[in-house]
Short mmCIF file of C-alpha atoms in Angstrom, two decimals:
data_model
loop_
_atom_site.label_atom_id
_atom_site.label_comp_id
_atom_site.label_asym_id
_atom_site.label_seq_id
_atom_site.Cartn_x
_atom_site.Cartn_y
_atom_site.Cartn_z
CA ALA V 27 93.20 110.70 211.71
CA MET V 28 91.93 113.90 210.51
CA ALA V 29 93.25 113.76 206.88
CA GLY V 30 91.15 113.45 204.08
CA THR V 31 90.87 111.06 200.98
CA PHE V 32 92.88 113.82 198.82
CA GLN V 33 95.91 113.93 201.57
CA ASP V 34 95.72 110.13 202.11
CA ALA V 35 95.86 109.79 198.13
CA VAL V 36 98.86 112.25 198.01
CA ALA V 37 100.84 110.69 200.58
CA VAL V 38 100.34 107.21 198.86
CA MET V 39 102.18 108.64 195.58
CA ASN V 40 104.87 110.45 197.75
CA THR V 41 105.71 107.67 200.20
CA SER V 42 107.05 105.29 196.85
CA CYS V 43 110.26 106.12 196.55
CA THR V 44 110.51 104.93 192.89
CA PHE V 45 107.47 107.17 192.56
CA SER V 46 109.06 110.12 194.34
CA SER V 47 112.20 109.71 192.52
CA CYS V 48 110.64 109.62 189.03
CA HIS V 49 108.52 112.69 189.83
CA ASP V 50 110.43 115.03 191.87
CA SER V 51 111.16 118.68 191.24
CA ASP V 52 114.91 117.95 189.54
CA ASN V 53 114.32 115.98 186.80
CA PRO V 54 110.27 115.20 186.89
CA ALA V 55 109.58 112.53 184.25
CA LEU V 56 107.32 113.87 181.27
CA GLY V 57 107.34 117.20 183.22
CA LEU V 58 105.07 115.70 185.98
CA ASP V 59 106.13 117.11 189.36
CA LEU V 60 104.46 115.91 192.26
CA SER V 61 107.00 116.92 194.89
CA GLY V 62 105.28 120.13 195.88
CA SER V 63 102.43 121.13 198.29
CA ASP V 64 98.83 119.18 198.06
CA MET V 65 97.26 121.74 196.03
CA ASP V 66 100.38 121.69 193.90
CA VAL V 67 99.89 118.00 193.09
CA TRP V 68 96.17 118.45 192.67
CA ASN V 69 96.84 121.06 189.91
CA ALA V 70 99.39 118.93 187.92
CA LEU V 71 96.82 116.25 187.95
CA VAL V 72 93.14 117.23 187.76
CA ASN V 73 91.75 117.72 184.32
CA VAL V 74 95.50 118.07 182.86
CA ASP V 75 96.08 116.27 179.55
CA PRO V 76 98.54 113.68 179.70
CA GLN V 77 101.48 113.72 177.55
CA ASN V 78 101.01 110.30 176.12
CA ALA V 79 99.64 110.48 172.83
CA GLU V 80 97.59 107.35 172.59
CA ALA V 81 95.93 108.47 175.90
CA ASN V 82 95.53 111.82 174.72
CA ALA V 83 94.05 111.02 171.72
CA ARG V 84 91.21 108.60 173.64
CA GLY V 85 90.42 111.92 175.55
CA TYR V 86 92.19 111.04 179.02
CA LYS V 87 93.10 113.15 181.56
CA LEU V 88 95.82 112.43 184.03
CA VAL V 89 92.87 112.73 186.65
CA LYS V 90 89.17 113.03 185.32
CA PRO V 91 87.22 113.69 188.02
CA GLY V 92 84.50 110.82 188.93
CA ASP V 93 86.05 108.61 186.26
CA PRO V 94 88.98 106.22 187.06
CA ALA V 95 88.72 104.39 183.67
CA ASN V 96 89.73 107.55 181.72
CA SER V 97 92.32 109.18 184.32
CA PHE V 98 95.67 107.98 182.59
CA LEU V 99 97.41 108.51 186.34
CA TYR V 100 95.51 105.72 187.54
CA ARG V 101 95.41 103.47 184.60
CA LYS V 102 99.37 103.70 185.09
CA MET V 103 99.01 102.69 188.79
CA ASN V 104 96.44 99.94 188.39
CA TRP V 105 98.64 97.27 187.75
CA GLY V 106 95.84 94.93 186.92
CA LEU V 107 93.52 95.52 190.16
CA HIS V 108 90.44 96.61 187.86
CA ALA V 109 89.83 94.92 184.31
CA ASP V 110 88.38 98.18 183.23
CA SER V 111 91.62 100.35 183.70
CA GLU V 112 94.31 98.39 182.16
CA LEU V 113 96.84 99.92 179.89
CA GLY V 114 96.39 100.04 176.09
CA ASN V 115 98.69 99.46 173.29
CA LEU V 116 101.32 102.44 173.27
CA GLN V 117 100.23 103.89 176.77
CA GLY V 118 103.69 102.70 178.35
CA ASP V 119 104.60 100.76 181.06
CA ASN V 120 102.62 100.48 184.65
CA MET V 121 103.88 102.66 187.31
CA PRO V 122 105.79 102.84 189.87
CA GLN V 123 108.63 101.06 187.86
CA GLY V 124 109.74 98.81 191.19
CA GLY V 125 106.40 97.21 191.14
CA ALA V 126 102.87 97.59 192.06
CA LEU V 127 101.82 99.27 195.31
CA ASP V 128 99.48 97.74 197.85
CA SER V 129 95.93 97.02 196.28
CA LYS V 130 94.37 99.20 199.25
CA ASP V 131 96.95 102.18 198.50
CA ILE V 132 96.09 101.69 194.57
CA GLU V 133 91.98 101.25 195.53
CA LEU V 134 92.67 104.33 197.74
CA VAL V 135 93.57 106.64 194.62
CA ARG V 136 90.96 105.06 192.54
CA GLN V 137 88.26 105.92 195.14
CA TRP V 138 89.59 109.77 195.36
CA ILE V 139 89.07 109.94 191.76
CA LEU V 140 85.63 108.17 191.75
CA TYR V 141 84.26 110.25 194.41
CA GLY V 142 85.26 113.61 192.15
CA ALA V 143 88.99 113.96 193.06
CA LYS V 144 88.15 116.89 195.28
CA SER V 145 90.77 118.76 196.79
CA ASN V 146 89.31 119.44 200.13
CA ASN V 147 89.27 117.28 203.48
CA ASP V 148 86.40 115.07 202.81
CA THR V 149 86.73 111.47 204.04
CA ASP V 150 85.00 110.01 201.26
CA ILE V 151 86.42 106.23 202.33
CA SER V 152 87.95 104.70 205.20
CA LEU V 153 91.70 103.66 205.04
CA ASP V 154 90.85 100.86 207.72
CA VAL V 155 87.89 99.55 205.42
CA LEU V 156 90.28 99.11 202.39
CA GLU V 157 93.16 97.89 204.77
CA GLU V 158 90.45 94.96 206.15
CA TYR V 159 89.00 94.35 202.80
CA TYR V 160 92.30 93.76 200.90
CA THR V 161 94.17 91.87 203.55
CA ILE V 162 91.49 89.89 205.47
CA GLY V 163 88.82 89.92 202.74
CA GLY V 164 84.84 90.32 202.22
CA LEU V 165 82.01 89.38 200.44
CA ASP V 166 82.46 88.58 196.94
CA ARG V 167 82.30 90.90 193.91
CA VAL V 168 80.24 90.78 190.94
CA ASP V 169 81.75 88.79 188.54
CA PRO V 170 82.52 91.10 185.66
CA PRO V 171 79.90 90.08 182.56
CA ALA V 172 81.39 89.67 179.16
CA PRO V 173 80.82 92.77 177.38
CA PRO V 174 79.07 93.43 174.05
CA ALA V 175 80.67 91.98 170.90
CA GLU V 176 82.73 94.89 169.22
CA GLY V 177 80.77 96.72 167.02
CA GLU V 178 77.61 95.78 169.16
CA GLY V 179 77.92 97.90 172.01
CA PHE V 180 80.04 98.95 175.01
CA GLN V 181 80.21 98.24 178.82
CA LEU V 182 79.76 100.29 181.76
CA HIS V 183 81.03 100.03 185.47
CA PHE V 184 80.33 101.83 188.61
CA GLY V 185 81.95 100.74 191.89
CA PRO V 186 83.28 98.78 193.94
CA ILE V 187 81.40 100.69 196.61
CA PHE V 188 82.94 99.64 200.06
CA LEU V 189 80.33 99.24 202.77
CA GLU V 190 81.25 98.39 206.12
CA PRO V 191 79.00 95.49 207.91
CA GLY V 192 75.33 96.63 208.52
CA ALA V 193 75.86 99.66 206.51
CA GLU V 194 73.50 101.31 203.93
CA THR V 195 73.78 103.90 201.50
CA GLU V 196 72.46 105.56 198.58
CA LEU V 197 74.51 107.30 195.88
CA ILE V 198 74.25 109.10 192.46
CA TRP V 199 76.85 109.41 189.99
CA ARG V 200 77.52 111.50 186.99
CA HIS V 201 79.06 109.76 184.05
CA GLU V 202 80.32 111.49 180.94
CA LEU V 203 79.98 108.69 177.96
CA GLY V 204 82.13 110.48 175.69
CA ASN V 205 80.40 108.93 172.52
CA ASP V 206 81.21 111.09 169.19
CA GLU V 207 77.62 110.77 167.75
CA PRO V 208 74.03 109.83 168.70
CA ILE V 209 73.51 106.07 169.48
CA GLU V 210 70.36 104.29 169.48
CA ILE V 211 70.00 101.32 172.17
CA ASN V 212 67.93 98.27 171.79
CA LYS V 213 69.22 96.34 175.14
CA LEU V 214 70.32 97.06 178.49
CA ASP V 215 71.66 93.90 180.58
CA VAL V 216 72.40 94.87 184.19
CA SER V 217 74.77 93.02 186.59
CA MET V 218 74.82 94.03 190.56
CA ASN V 219 75.01 92.65 193.73
CA THR V 220 72.32 90.87 195.40
CA GLN V 221 72.33 93.68 198.32
CA SER V 222 71.04 96.31 196.03
CA HIS V 223 67.69 97.93 197.03
CA HIS V 224 67.58 99.75 193.55
CA PHE V 225 69.53 100.97 190.65
CA LEU V 226 67.91 103.75 188.63
CA PHE V 227 69.66 104.74 185.33
CA PHE V 228 68.90 108.43 183.94
CA LYS V 229 70.10 110.71 180.98
CA PHE V 230 70.12 114.42 181.83
CA ASN V 231 67.62 116.74 180.11
CA GLU V 232 68.93 119.37 177.44
CA GLY V 233 71.86 121.34 179.58
CA ALA V 234 70.88 119.97 182.92
CA GLU V 235 74.04 117.96 183.36
CA GLU V 236 76.03 121.16 183.89
CA ASN V 237 74.45 121.17 187.44
CA GLN V 238 75.72 118.18 188.13
CA PRO V 239 78.84 118.01 190.26
CA ASP V 240 81.63 115.35 188.84
CA GLY V 241 81.95 111.94 190.80
CA ILE V 242 79.84 110.43 194.09
CA LEU V 243 77.24 112.13 195.75
CA THR V 244 76.70 110.53 199.02
CA VAL V 245 72.99 110.02 200.59
CA ASP V 246 73.43 113.10 202.83
CA GLU V 247 74.68 115.09 200.17
CA ILE V 248 71.74 114.15 198.03
CA SER V 249 69.55 115.09 200.94
CA SER V 250 70.71 118.82 200.45
CA PHE V 251 70.06 118.46 197.25
CA LEU V 252 66.37 117.69 197.38
CA GLY V 253 64.07 119.58 195.32
CA THR V 254 66.97 120.93 193.49
CA ALA V 255 68.48 120.17 189.86
CA VAL V 256 70.66 117.84 191.46
CA ALA V 257 68.17 115.71 193.15
CA ILE V 258 68.18 112.14 192.20
CA THR V 259 65.29 112.38 189.34
CA SER V 260 65.27 116.26 188.83
CA ASP V 261 65.84 117.21 185.30
CA THR V 262 66.48 113.68 184.06
CA LYS V 263 64.75 111.10 181.58
CA MET V 264 64.69 107.63 183.33
CA ILE V 265 66.43 104.85 181.33
CA GLY V 266 65.36 101.95 183.55
CA GLY V 267 65.26 100.70 186.86
CA TRP V 268 66.10 97.30 188.30
CA ALA V 269 66.01 95.67 191.72
CA TYR V 270 67.98 92.91 190.62
CA SER V 271 70.31 91.80 187.54
CA GLY V 272 68.60 91.53 184.27
CA ASP V 273 68.21 92.69 181.13
CA TYR V 274 65.88 95.19 179.20
CA THR V 275 65.35 93.73 175.70
CA LEU V 276 63.32 96.57 173.63
CA PRO V 277 60.48 95.47 171.82
CA ALA V 278 61.55 95.73 167.97
CA GLY V 279 61.14 99.13 166.26
CA THR V 280 61.78 100.94 169.39
CA ALA V 281 64.72 102.24 171.07
CA TYR V 282 66.33 104.26 173.82
CA GLN V 283 67.93 107.55 171.78
CA TRP V 284 70.93 109.48 172.99
CA LYS V 285 72.38 112.49 172.04
CA GLN V 286 76.16 113.04 171.24
CA ASP V 287 78.36 113.73 174.39
CA GLU V 288 75.70 111.97 176.46
CA VAL V 289 75.81 112.50 180.08
CA LEU V 290 74.38 109.52 182.39
CA LYS V 291 73.23 109.59 186.12
CA PHE V 292 73.51 106.42 188.06
CA ASN V 293 71.86 106.04 191.23
CA TYR V 294 72.58 103.24 193.33
CA HIS V 295 70.78 102.35 196.72
CA ILE V 296 72.67 99.69 198.78
CA LEU V 297 72.15 97.76 201.73
CA ASN V 298 75.11 95.44 203.72
CA TYR V 299 73.07 93.06 205.07
CA SER V 300 76.20 91.16 206.50
CA ASN V 301 77.02 92.09 210.33
CA THR V 302 80.56 90.86 209.77
CA SER V 303 81.89 91.40 206.42
CA ILE V 304 82.85 94.30 203.86
CA LEU V 305 80.57 94.47 200.67
CA PRO V 306 82.18 95.55 197.63
CA ALA V 307 79.12 96.60 195.66
CA ASP V 308 79.22 96.98 191.70
CA ILE V 309 77.14 97.34 188.82
CA TYR V 310 77.88 96.52 185.12
CA VAL V 311 75.62 97.86 182.38
CA ASN V 312 76.27 96.39 178.83
CA VAL V 313 74.73 98.54 176.41
CA TYR V 314 73.84 97.21 173.27
CA THR V 315 73.22 99.63 170.23
CA GLN V 316 72.10 99.41 166.47
CA GLU V 317 72.27 101.60 163.49
CA VAL V 318 70.66 105.23 164.22
CA GLY V 319 67.24 105.69 162.75
CA GLU V 320 66.39 101.72 162.38
CA ALA V 321 63.90 102.39 165.21
CA VAL V 322 60.68 103.45 164.60
CA PHE V 323 59.82 104.87 167.83
CA GLU V 324 61.64 106.25 170.51
CA MET V 325 61.24 104.18 174.23
CA TYR V 326 60.31 106.79 176.68
CA SER V 327 61.44 105.55 180.13
CA GLU V 328 60.22 107.55 183.41
CA PHE V 329 59.94 107.54 187.12
CA ASP V 330 57.30 109.33 189.11
CA LEU V 331 56.80 110.03 192.74
CA PHE V 332 53.33 110.20 194.29
CA THR V 333 53.48 114.04 194.64
CA ALA V 334 55.73 116.74 192.76
CA ASN V 335 57.18 117.76 196.10
CA PRO V 336 58.76 114.86 197.86
CA PHE V 337 57.96 116.52 201.38
CA ASP V 338 54.19 116.94 200.76
CA PRO V 339 52.69 116.48 203.81
CA ASN V 340 49.90 114.49 201.94
CA PHE V 341 52.45 111.57 202.10
CA GLN V 342 52.66 110.82 205.60
CA VAL V 343 52.55 107.11 206.46
CA VAL V 344 51.39 107.13 209.89
CA PRO V 345 51.83 104.03 212.23
CA GLY V 346 49.51 100.92 211.37
CA PHE V 347 47.76 100.53 207.87
CA SER V 348 47.21 103.33 205.40
CA SER V 349 46.69 103.18 201.80
CA PHE V 350 47.67 106.33 198.86
CA GLU V 351 46.26 106.64 195.31
CA TRP V 352 47.17 108.96 192.26
CA ASP V 353 46.00 109.61 188.70
CA LYS V 354 48.61 109.03 186.50
CA ASP V 355 47.59 111.34 183.58
CA ASN V 356 50.75 112.90 182.20
CA PHE V 357 53.07 111.14 179.73
CA PRO V 358 55.88 113.05 178.30
CA GLY V 359 55.47 113.34 174.61
CA ALA V 360 51.91 112.71 174.31
CA ALA V 361 49.12 115.14 174.51
CA GLY V 362 45.39 115.36 175.28
CA ASP V 363 43.60 112.01 173.92
CA GLU V 364 46.77 110.95 172.05
CA GLU V 365 47.76 106.99 172.48
CA VAL V 366 50.17 105.70 174.85
CA HIS V 367 51.44 102.28 174.43
CA ILE V 368 52.84 100.70 177.64
CA TRP V 369 55.83 98.63 177.61
CA ALA V 370 56.73 98.06 181.28
CA LEU V 371 55.34 98.98 184.62
CA GLY V 372 57.23 98.61 187.99
CA ALA V 373 56.22 99.49 191.79
CA HIS V 374 58.57 101.07 194.32
CA THR V 375 58.30 101.41 198.10
CA HIS V 376 60.14 100.86 200.92
CA LYS V 377 59.88 98.34 203.96
CA TYR V 378 56.47 99.33 204.90
CA GLY V 379 54.70 98.85 201.62
CA THR V 380 52.48 95.86 201.72
CA ASP V 381 50.86 96.20 198.01
CA PHE V 382 51.01 98.27 195.00
CA ASP V 383 48.42 98.00 192.05
CA ILE V 384 47.75 99.73 188.75
CA PHE V 385 44.07 100.15 186.80
CA ASP V 386 43.27 101.14 183.78
CA GLN V 387 41.36 104.37 184.01
CA SER V 388 39.10 104.01 180.99
CA ASN V 389 37.85 100.48 181.83
CA GLY V 390 38.55 99.75 185.52
CA ASP V 391 40.49 97.27 184.47
CA GLN V 392 43.72 96.06 187.20
CA ILE V 393 46.82 95.67 184.98
CA TYR V 394 49.31 95.39 187.49
CA GLU V 395 49.30 93.32 190.62
CA GLY V 396 52.23 93.91 193.38
CA PHE V 397 51.56 90.53 194.74
CA TYR V 398 53.16 88.80 191.82
CA ASN V 399 57.10 88.05 191.55
CA VAL V 400 59.37 89.64 190.12
CA GLU V 401 59.23 88.02 186.76
CA TYR V 402 55.50 88.56 186.88
CA THR V 403 54.90 84.86 186.28
CA GLN V 404 52.98 83.88 189.51
CA ASN V 405 51.08 85.36 192.09
CA GLN V 406 53.11 84.62 195.29
CA GLY V 407 50.44 86.06 197.81
CA PHE V 408 52.38 89.17 199.10
CA TYR V 409 54.34 92.00 197.90
CA ASP V 410 58.30 91.92 198.15
CA TYR V 411 59.29 96.09 198.53
CA ALA V 412 62.77 94.24 197.96
CA GLU V 413 61.94 92.60 194.67
CA PRO V 414 58.68 94.23 193.49
CA PRO V 415 57.24 92.79 190.33
CA PHE V 416 58.26 94.14 186.86
CA ARG V 417 55.34 93.58 184.22
CA ARG V 418 56.31 93.95 180.48
CA TRP V 419 54.04 93.48 177.32
CA ASP V 420 56.58 92.16 175.10
CA ASP V 421 54.40 90.72 172.25
CA GLU V 422 51.25 93.32 172.44
CA LEU V 423 52.12 97.04 174.16
CA TYR V 424 48.91 97.89 176.39
CA THR V 425 47.06 100.81 174.88
CA ILE V 426 45.72 103.72 177.17
CA THR V 427 44.75 107.30 176.08
CA ALA V 428 47.11 109.75 177.98
CA ASN V 429 44.27 112.29 179.21
CA GLU V 430 42.66 108.86 180.88
CA GLY V 431 45.62 107.42 182.18
CA LEU V 432 46.45 105.45 185.18
CA LEU V 433 45.35 104.82 188.71
CA VAL V 434 48.01 103.87 190.80
CA THR V 435 47.22 102.69 194.72
CA ALA V 436 49.70 101.54 197.35
CA ASP V 437 49.10 100.23 200.46
CA PHE V 438 51.42 100.55 203.69
CA ASN V 439 51.82 98.92 206.83
CA ASN V 440 53.56 101.25 209.48
CA THR V 441 55.28 99.07 211.88
CA SER V 442 57.22 101.40 213.87
CA ASN V 443 55.91 103.89 216.73
CA SER V 444 56.19 107.05 214.42
CA THR V 445 54.98 108.68 211.65
CA VAL V 446 57.23 107.95 208.45
CA GLY V 447 57.55 110.60 205.54
CA PHE V 448 59.69 110.91 202.17
CA GLY V 449 63.13 109.92 202.57
CA LEU V 450 66.05 107.90 200.73
CA THR V 451 66.76 104.77 203.33
CA THR V 452 64.54 101.85 203.86
CA ASN V 453 63.42 103.44 207.38
CA ASP V 454 61.74 106.22 205.24
CA GLU V 455 59.06 105.58 202.87
CA MET V 456 58.66 106.43 198.75
CA PHE V 457 55.82 105.52 196.53
CA GLY V 458 56.99 105.73 193.00
CA LEU V 459 56.07 104.39 189.80
CA PHE V 460 58.31 103.27 186.79
CA TYR V 461 56.85 103.31 183.41
CA SER V 462 57.97 102.70 179.82
CA TYR V 463 55.89 103.39 176.84
CA ILE V 464 55.88 104.65 173.03
CA VAL V 465 53.57 107.19 171.78
CA GLY V 466 51.91 107.16 168.28
CA ASP V 467 50.72 104.55 165.53
CA LYS V 468 52.06 101.26 167.30
CA SER V 469 50.68 99.45 164.04
CA LEU V 470 53.83 100.83 162.61
CA LEU V 471 55.98 98.36 164.47
CA PRO V 472 57.24 95.43 162.86
CA ASP V 473 55.81 92.25 163.93
CA PRO V 474 57.72 90.55 166.52
CA GLU V 475 60.66 88.14 165.74
CA PRO V 476 59.27 84.41 166.04
CA VAL V 477 60.76 82.69 168.96
CA ASP V 478 63.56 80.13 168.06
CA THR V 479 62.43 76.86 169.59
CA THR V 480 65.18 74.51 168.42
CA THR V 481 67.63 76.36 171.03
CA VAL V 482 67.59 74.66 174.49
CA SER V 483 68.58 77.17 177.12
CA ILE V 484 70.94 75.95 180.04
CA TYR V 485 67.61 76.85 182.32
CA ASP V 486 65.48 74.41 180.13
CA ASN V 487 63.62 72.29 182.72
CA GLY V 488 63.75 69.15 180.36
CA GLY V 489 59.74 69.49 179.55
CA LEU V 490 59.07 69.63 183.35
CA ASP V 491 55.95 72.09 184.20
CA VAL V 492 57.61 73.32 187.71
CA ASN V 493 55.93 76.04 189.53
CA TRP V 494 57.30 76.88 193.13
CA ASN V 495 56.95 79.32 195.84
CA VAL V 496 58.55 80.68 199.09
CA TYR V 497 56.56 82.11 201.75
CA PRO V 498 56.20 84.30 203.47
CA ASN V 499 58.75 86.77 201.96
CA PRO V 500 59.87 88.85 203.84
CA THR V 501 59.55 86.54 206.86
CA SER V 502 60.04 86.92 210.50
CA GLY V 503 61.50 83.34 211.22
CA PHE V 504 60.18 80.44 209.44
CA LEU V 505 59.78 79.51 205.62
CA ASN V 506 57.89 77.18 203.46
CA VAL V 507 58.25 75.75 200.06
CA ASP V 508 55.70 74.38 198.01
CA ILE V 509 56.45 72.78 194.76
CA TYR V 510 54.13 71.71 191.78
CA ASN V 511 54.27 69.20 189.19
CA PRO V 512 58.20 68.90 189.60
CA GLY V 513 57.81 65.14 188.10
CA GLU V 514 61.25 63.99 190.20
CA GLU V 515 62.94 64.47 193.14
CA MET V 516 64.12 67.47 194.61
CA GLN V 517 67.00 69.05 196.67
CA ILE V 518 66.05 71.99 198.92
CA GLU V 519 69.17 74.28 200.13
CA VAL V 520 68.96 77.50 202.27
CA PHE V 521 72.33 79.59 202.30
CA ASN V 522 73.30 82.91 203.30
CA ILE V 523 74.96 85.60 201.36
CA LEU V 524 78.22 84.05 202.34
CA GLY V 525 77.30 80.94 200.46
CA GLU V 526 77.36 78.84 203.94
CA GLN V 527 74.30 76.15 203.98
CA LEU V 528 71.82 76.87 206.44
CA HIS V 529 69.42 73.70 205.68
CA PHE V 530 69.34 70.84 203.17
CA GLU V 531 66.93 68.21 202.46
CA THR V 532 65.56 66.28 199.66
CA ILE V 533 61.77 65.55 198.98
CA GLY V 534 59.72 63.38 196.69
CA GLU V 535 57.42 64.33 193.60
CA GLY V 536 55.40 67.29 194.65
CA ALA V 537 55.94 67.71 198.29
CA SER V 538 56.05 70.62 200.88
CA ILE V 539 58.42 71.65 203.38
CA ASP V 540 56.85 73.42 206.15
CA GLY V 541 58.57 75.79 209.04
CA ILE V 542 62.49 75.80 207.71
CA ASP V 543 63.82 77.50 210.86
CA LEU V 544 65.58 80.90 210.37
CA SER V 545 65.10 82.49 213.63
CA GLN V 546 68.67 81.95 214.90
CA TYR V 547 69.96 83.90 212.02
CA GLU V 548 70.46 87.92 211.63
CA ASP V 549 68.24 89.65 209.75
CA GLY V 550 69.05 89.78 205.92
CA PHE V 551 69.07 88.26 202.58
CA TYR V 552 68.98 84.35 202.49
CA PHE V 553 68.57 82.14 199.12
CA VAL V 554 66.34 79.16 198.70
CA GLN V 555 67.82 76.98 196.10
CA ILE V 556 65.86 73.96 194.40
CA LYS V 557 67.99 71.24 192.08
CA SER V 558 67.11 68.27 190.30
CA ASP V 559 68.56 66.40 187.42
CA SER V 560 66.78 68.97 185.08
CA LEU V 561 66.10 71.93 187.61
CA ASN V 562 68.35 74.59 189.27
CA GLU V 563 66.27 77.66 190.61
CA ILE V 564 67.51 80.51 193.47
CA ARG V 565 64.95 82.77 194.91
CA LYS V 566 65.85 85.44 197.51
CA VAL V 567 64.15 85.87 200.70
CA THR V 568 64.31 88.38 203.31
CA LEU V 569 64.43 87.79 206.96
CA GLN V 570 63.01 90.81 208.98
CA ARG V 571 61.82 90.89 212.28
#
């Protein structure tokens, strides 16, 4: 019961008779002897080059800490459990030769590698959780999206991260990209679990990656590093932030720029709102590339907090209502009155946040309203901290001067009985800003490509101008649904994260539904779906009492 993840992984390898007979001390296959002490096994595997020539040429190690897909031992053991770790041509056969181990045992070895292939007694993953998930089951995993076509990019995968019912975690993960030349990125497409609170994506400042340990750091470990180079946002440049699945297609003429041998940092905050089922949380990132030098401007992307020191006593959210604001007049890459051309703005608070607004300091114009929906197409009348609006200026970047900058404001309603400060869980608070921009003469950008109006999307509404709203969100028990100009009969369905239908009714043209009762259900995420002959849309709501 006291064994750590490493000891459990060694036990998995040594209890397979076929495995032991192949890699014992008498005649170890390929010189790999796994019959000694735990540390002998660790020394024989971790950061050791494989003897397979094709695997060696790809830069695999027998075990590469933090990176199962580039660990040849795991690829040999995978037996199709995870698609990103299949054996390639000329890499031999799966092992053990007698057939696959139990999925929970294969997963245990993968998790040991993912969490850094440590040799200590840390228990990073519960054997009971893996046993239950692979024997009884749990919530559905994210369906892996198709990767970019050959020559157009590549796919990154982080996970699965297994959370017990009701659990919450925040993780950071260091990933060596291994690119042998610089690359330019013109699009990022992220698929992740609906239970995600956020996914933040960074690259390191020059040389800072050396300070980051391999593998996953948990929320407790992250907290111990706050204020150091290993903290979530320290010594990094942000690439993007997501509160839900979606893509960033950068404006023509701009690109993210990654150097040779780039090292990336993933920050993943997950909540399992189910009180009965294990959550396997995954993130897939499709990275689309273009020829280096094609972009006219590098796209800067940053994440800033209200104060440089997160624990500044000036950020204390007292019980009841409070407001904070800051002058955002520092933009890396821009100086003085140099023009900054904003492409995107996004808000970030935790559950006590009630509004988030941004103003142009030069003229006082409000350019971001926190009451909008995530796509920034409709004012929904409230701020949803779990899915805050993300505003983009795709056609005409919004121009400010660096030294005048922005005024960023946030309101909070602390419904607890104690003061809340900065922290990494949703019971703590944050006040942060996502922003992406270019610096220089934006007239050098190419004209936006015309939209192809001859192609009909699968989400085309058949010419219907349909607007709909679900409120209040979050709700303490009852939901209302308003539908404007549907032009046809609609079906309304509410279901939980397990896909179980909780409510269904059919309404006529332009009707509304008042008081859908969710009060008998557990707090968490629910989904409202409207369907007709020409429309099928889903929105997420939060039940929170």
